[in-house]
Amino acid sequence: MIPDRKVSFSYFISHQHFRPEQVEILSGIRPHELNVGLESVEAAVLRSMGRSPLQLERFEEVVDELSVLGPVTISVILGIPTDGFEGFRNTLDYLARLRAGGTRDRIKAVRVFWMIVTPGSFFDEKRHQLGLETVRPGAPYLRRSASFPERDLERAVRCMVEHEARDLFLWEDPWPGLHLPGLEGLAPPPPQQRPRNEDGPRGRGAVDLAALLPDLVTGAEVSDGWI
């Protein structure tokens, strides 16, 4: 038990390996946020990532159990090389329905991450086979793949921003409008609003990265073409 429950933690939890006895363990350590990685509801997409197909009933049981403890955030990925527009939209629609169901708010937010094809990763090694092209220079976010052409990636971003449950979705990566045509005038979802406390908007103990690492500035070249 954390003394006086003044400390809270963010947890990253695998729904496939979650067990009911973990609820009792986690209840003694106040959670700030409970993050569950879903990534996609599409069986073929999950298999390409080395994951088992989603068991919807089991996934929803885990979300129910965790939501008793604290805010649950689900993560999904836009642009998985084996995914496509319809699969991504199915994932968003499913999570919107899941939030709407039940007797309480089970999902605080859905974080949508833009796919990064990390150098040396499985997908990077299949780059030619999957027709991958990534954003350059900078972090290698997916620009297109054989199953997710640029036009469909643009449609997927619009689907997220214009979805009837758009308030559910959070975007924290660079805005694709800088790289994908057709999105220049589209505003990204607003950042998540965190409540203020007596220590100010950032909370006690927050560190200014610019003061800690003065060389860490936007646009600085790090190594091997990364910025």
PDB file of N, CA and C in Angstrom, residues 119-160:
ATOM      1  N   PRO A 119      13.477   1.052 -37.967  1.00  0.00           N
ATOM      2  CA  PRO A 119      14.556   0.376 -38.690  1.00  0.00           C
ATOM      3  C   PRO A 119      14.943  -0.940 -38.029  1.00  0.00           C
ATOM      4  N   GLY A 120      15.023  -1.990 -38.848  1.00  0.00           N
ATOM      5  CA  GLY A 120      15.388  -3.306 -38.347  1.00  0.00           C
ATOM      6  C   GLY A 120      14.237  -4.130 -37.820  1.00  0.00           C
ATOM      7  N   SER A 121      13.026  -3.545 -37.793  1.00  0.00           N
ATOM      8  CA  SER A 121      11.863  -4.281 -37.289  1.00  0.00           C
ATOM      9  C   SER A 121      11.355  -5.275 -38.328  1.00  0.00           C
ATOM     10  N   PHE A 122      10.410  -6.109 -37.921  1.00  0.00           N
ATOM     11  CA  PHE A 122       9.820  -7.109 -38.821  1.00  0.00           C
ATOM     12  C   PHE A 122       9.237  -6.442 -40.058  1.00  0.00           C
ATOM     13  N   PHE A 123       8.452  -5.381 -39.858  1.00  0.00           N
ATOM     14  CA  PHE A 123       7.823  -4.713 -40.995  1.00  0.00           C
ATOM     15  C   PHE A 123       8.862  -4.017 -41.874  1.00  0.00           C
ATOM     16  N   ASP A 124       9.917  -3.501 -41.281  1.00  0.00           N
ATOM     17  CA  ASP A 124      10.968  -2.862 -42.067  1.00  0.00           C
ATOM     18  C   ASP A 124      11.645  -3.885 -42.978  1.00  0.00           C
ATOM     19  N   GLU A 125      11.849  -5.073 -42.465  1.00  0.00           N
ATOM     20  CA  GLU A 125      12.469  -6.129 -43.271  1.00  0.00           C
ATOM     21  C   GLU A 125      11.548  -6.592 -44.399  1.00  0.00           C
ATOM     22  N   LYS A 126      10.235  -6.396 -44.244  1.00  0.00           N
ATOM     23  CA  LYS A 126       9.257  -6.758 -45.275  1.00  0.00           C
ATOM     24  C   LYS A 126       8.842  -5.543 -46.109  1.00  0.00           C
ATOM     25  N   ARG A 127       9.648  -4.486 -46.043  1.00  0.00           N
ATOM     26  CA  ARG A 127       9.294  -3.209 -46.667  1.00  0.00           C
ATOM     27  C   ARG A 127       8.924  -3.374 -48.145  1.00  0.00           C
ATOM     28  N   HIS A 128       9.746  -4.070 -48.906  1.00  0.00           N
ATOM     29  CA  HIS A 128       9.491  -4.232 -50.343  1.00  0.00           C
ATOM     30  C   HIS A 128       8.248  -5.081 -50.574  1.00  0.00           C
ATOM     31  N   GLN A 129       8.135  -6.173 -49.845  1.00  0.00           N
ATOM     32  CA  GLN A 129       6.990  -7.085 -49.993  1.00  0.00           C
ATOM     33  C   GLN A 129       5.670  -6.395 -49.667  1.00  0.00           C
ATOM     34  N   LEU A 130       5.664  -5.522 -48.675  1.00  0.00           N
ATOM     35  CA  LEU A 130       4.440  -4.854 -48.239  1.00  0.00           C
ATOM     36  C   LEU A 130       4.233  -3.499 -48.916  1.00  0.00           C
ATOM     37  N   GLY A 131       5.173  -3.113 -49.775  1.00  0.00           N
ATOM     38  CA  GLY A 131       5.042  -1.834 -50.473  1.00  0.00           C
ATOM     39  C   GLY A 131       5.099  -0.630 -49.556  1.00  0.00           C
ATOM     40  N   LEU A 132       5.979  -0.681 -48.559  1.00  0.00           N
ATOM     41  CA  LEU A 132       6.021   0.384 -47.557  1.00  0.00           C
ATOM     42  C   LEU A 132       6.825   1.592 -48.028  1.00  0.00           C
ATOM     43  N   GLU A 133       6.301   2.753 -47.687  1.00  0.00           N
ATOM     44  CA  GLU A 133       7.035   4.000 -47.832  1.00  0.00           C
ATOM     45  C   GLU A 133       6.791   4.801 -46.568  1.00  0.00           C
ATOM     46  N   THR A 134       7.843   5.379 -46.028  1.00  0.00           N
ATOM     47  CA  THR A 134       7.720   6.127 -44.778  1.00  0.00           C
ATOM     48  C   THR A 134       8.070   7.595 -44.983  1.00  0.00           C
ATOM     49  N   VAL A 135       7.658   8.404 -44.035  1.00  0.00           N
ATOM     50  CA  VAL A 135       7.932   9.834 -44.059  1.00  0.00           C
ATOM     51  C   VAL A 135       9.434  10.069 -43.903  1.00  0.00           C
ATOM     52  N   ARG A 136       9.986  10.967 -44.682  1.00  0.00           N
ATOM     53  CA  ARG A 136      11.393  11.352 -44.568  1.00  0.00           C
ATOM     54  C   ARG A 136      11.510  12.855 -44.774  1.00  0.00           C
ATOM     55  N   PRO A 137      12.401  13.524 -44.031  1.00  0.00           N
ATOM     56  CA  PRO A 137      13.270  12.981 -42.978  1.00  0.00           C
ATOM     57  C   PRO A 137      12.511  12.894 -41.662  1.00  0.00           C
ATOM     58  N   GLY A 138      13.200  12.444 -40.639  1.00  0.00           N
ATOM     59  CA  GLY A 138      12.577  12.342 -39.330  1.00  0.00           C
ATOM     60  C   GLY A 138      12.165  10.928 -38.998  1.00  0.00           C
ATOM     61  N   ALA A 139      11.328  10.797 -38.001  1.00  0.00           N
ATOM     62  CA  ALA A 139      10.848   9.479 -37.581  1.00  0.00           C
ATOM     63  C   ALA A 139      10.090   8.834 -38.741  1.00  0.00           C
ATOM     64  N   PRO A 140      10.296   7.535 -38.984  1.00  0.00           N
ATOM     65  CA  PRO A 140       9.718   6.874 -40.156  1.00  0.00           C
ATOM     66  C   PRO A 140       8.255   6.477 -39.970  1.00  0.00           C
ATOM     67  N   TYR A 141       7.369   7.468 -39.892  1.00  0.00           N
ATOM     68  CA  TYR A 141       5.937   7.187 -39.858  1.00  0.00           C
ATOM     69  C   TYR A 141       5.497   6.649 -41.223  1.00  0.00           C
ATOM     70  N   LEU A 142       4.530   5.753 -41.200  1.00  0.00           N
ATOM     71  CA  LEU A 142       4.066   5.158 -42.454  1.00  0.00           C
ATOM     72  C   LEU A 142       3.390   6.200 -43.341  1.00  0.00           C
ATOM     73  N   ARG A 143       3.816   6.260 -44.582  1.00  0.00           N
ATOM     74  CA  ARG A 143       3.197   7.153 -45.553  1.00  0.00           C
ATOM     75  C   ARG A 143       2.236   6.387 -46.445  1.00  0.00           C
ATOM     76  N   ARG A 144       2.600   5.150 -46.763  1.00  0.00           N
ATOM     77  CA  ARG A 144       1.713   4.282 -47.555  1.00  0.00           C
ATOM     78  C   ARG A 144       2.209   2.850 -47.485  1.00  0.00           C
ATOM     79  N   SER A 145       1.294   1.908 -47.753  1.00  0.00           N
ATOM     80  CA  SER A 145       1.643   0.498 -47.917  1.00  0.00           C
ATOM     81  C   SER A 145       0.720  -0.064 -48.986  1.00  0.00           C
ATOM     82  N   ALA A 146       0.944  -1.315 -49.372  1.00  0.00           N
ATOM     83  CA  ALA A 146       0.112  -1.922 -50.406  1.00  0.00           C
ATOM     84  C   ALA A 146      -1.349  -1.975 -49.980  1.00  0.00           C
ATOM     85  N   SER A 147      -1.603  -2.228 -48.693  1.00  0.00           N
ATOM     86  CA  SER A 147      -2.982  -2.331 -48.207  1.00  0.00           C
ATOM     87  C   SER A 147      -3.530  -1.008 -47.685  1.00  0.00           C
ATOM     88  N   PHE A 148      -2.615  -0.040 -47.469  1.00  0.00           N
ATOM     89  CA  PHE A 148      -3.031   1.242 -46.899  1.00  0.00           C
ATOM     90  C   PHE A 148      -2.419   2.370 -47.735  1.00  0.00           C
ATOM     91  N   PRO A 149      -2.928   2.584 -48.961  1.00  0.00           N
ATOM     92  CA  PRO A 149      -2.377   3.656 -49.790  1.00  0.00           C
ATOM     93  C   PRO A 149      -2.588   5.021 -49.155  1.00  0.00           C
ATOM     94  N   GLU A 150      -1.850   5.992 -49.666  1.00  0.00           N
ATOM     95  CA  GLU A 150      -1.863   7.334 -49.096  1.00  0.00           C
ATOM     96  C   GLU A 150      -3.277   7.913 -49.019  1.00  0.00           C
ATOM     97  N   ARG A 151      -4.064   7.689 -50.068  1.00  0.00           N
ATOM     98  CA  ARG A 151      -5.426   8.222 -50.094  1.00  0.00           C
ATOM     99  C   ARG A 151      -6.260   7.634 -48.965  1.00  0.00           C
ATOM    100  N   ASP A 152      -6.110   6.330 -48.701  1.00  0.00           N
ATOM    101  CA  ASP A 152      -6.874   5.705 -47.628  1.00  0.00           C
ATOM    102  C   ASP A 152      -6.374   6.122 -46.254  1.00  0.00           C
ATOM    103  N   LEU A 153      -5.085   6.411 -46.153  1.00  0.00           N
ATOM    104  CA  LEU A 153      -4.550   6.908 -44.880  1.00  0.00           C
ATOM    105  C   LEU A 153      -5.172   8.270 -44.573  1.00  0.00           C
ATOM    106  N   GLU A 154      -5.300   9.096 -45.604  1.00  0.00           N
ATOM    107  CA  GLU A 154      -5.957  10.386 -45.425  1.00  0.00           C
ATOM    108  C   GLU A 154      -7.410  10.196 -44.999  1.00  0.00           C
ATOM    109  N   ARG A 155      -8.121   9.251 -45.645  1.00  0.00           N
ATOM    110  CA  ARG A 155      -9.515   8.982 -45.285  1.00  0.00           C
ATOM    111  C   ARG A 155      -9.625   8.506 -43.841  1.00  0.00           C
ATOM    112  N   ALA A 156      -8.649   7.700 -43.401  1.00  0.00           N
ATOM    113  CA  ALA A 156      -8.672   7.183 -42.032  1.00  0.00           C
ATOM    114  C   ALA A 156      -8.507   8.306 -41.019  1.00  0.00           C
ATOM    115  N   VAL A 157      -7.618   9.263 -41.311  1.00  0.00           N
ATOM    116  CA  VAL A 157      -7.435  10.401 -40.409  1.00  0.00           C
ATOM    117  C   VAL A 157      -8.722  11.209 -40.338  1.00  0.00           C
ATOM    118  N   ARG A 158      -9.350  11.448 -41.491  1.00  0.00           N
ATOM    119  CA  ARG A 158     -10.613  12.184 -41.506  1.00  0.00           C
ATOM    120  C   ARG A 158     -11.697  11.436 -40.734  1.00  0.00           C
ATOM    121  N   CYS A 159     -11.712  10.117 -40.862  1.00  0.00           N
ATOM    122  CA  CYS A 159     -12.691   9.311 -40.136  1.00  0.00           C
ATOM    123  C   CYS A 159     -12.550   9.523 -38.636  1.00  0.00           C
ATOM    124  N   MET A 160     -11.312   9.557 -38.159  1.00  0.00           N
ATOM    125  CA  MET A 160     -11.059   9.761 -36.729  1.00  0.00           C
ATOM    126  C   MET A 160     -11.521  11.147 -36.282  1.00  0.00           C
TER     127      MET A 160
END
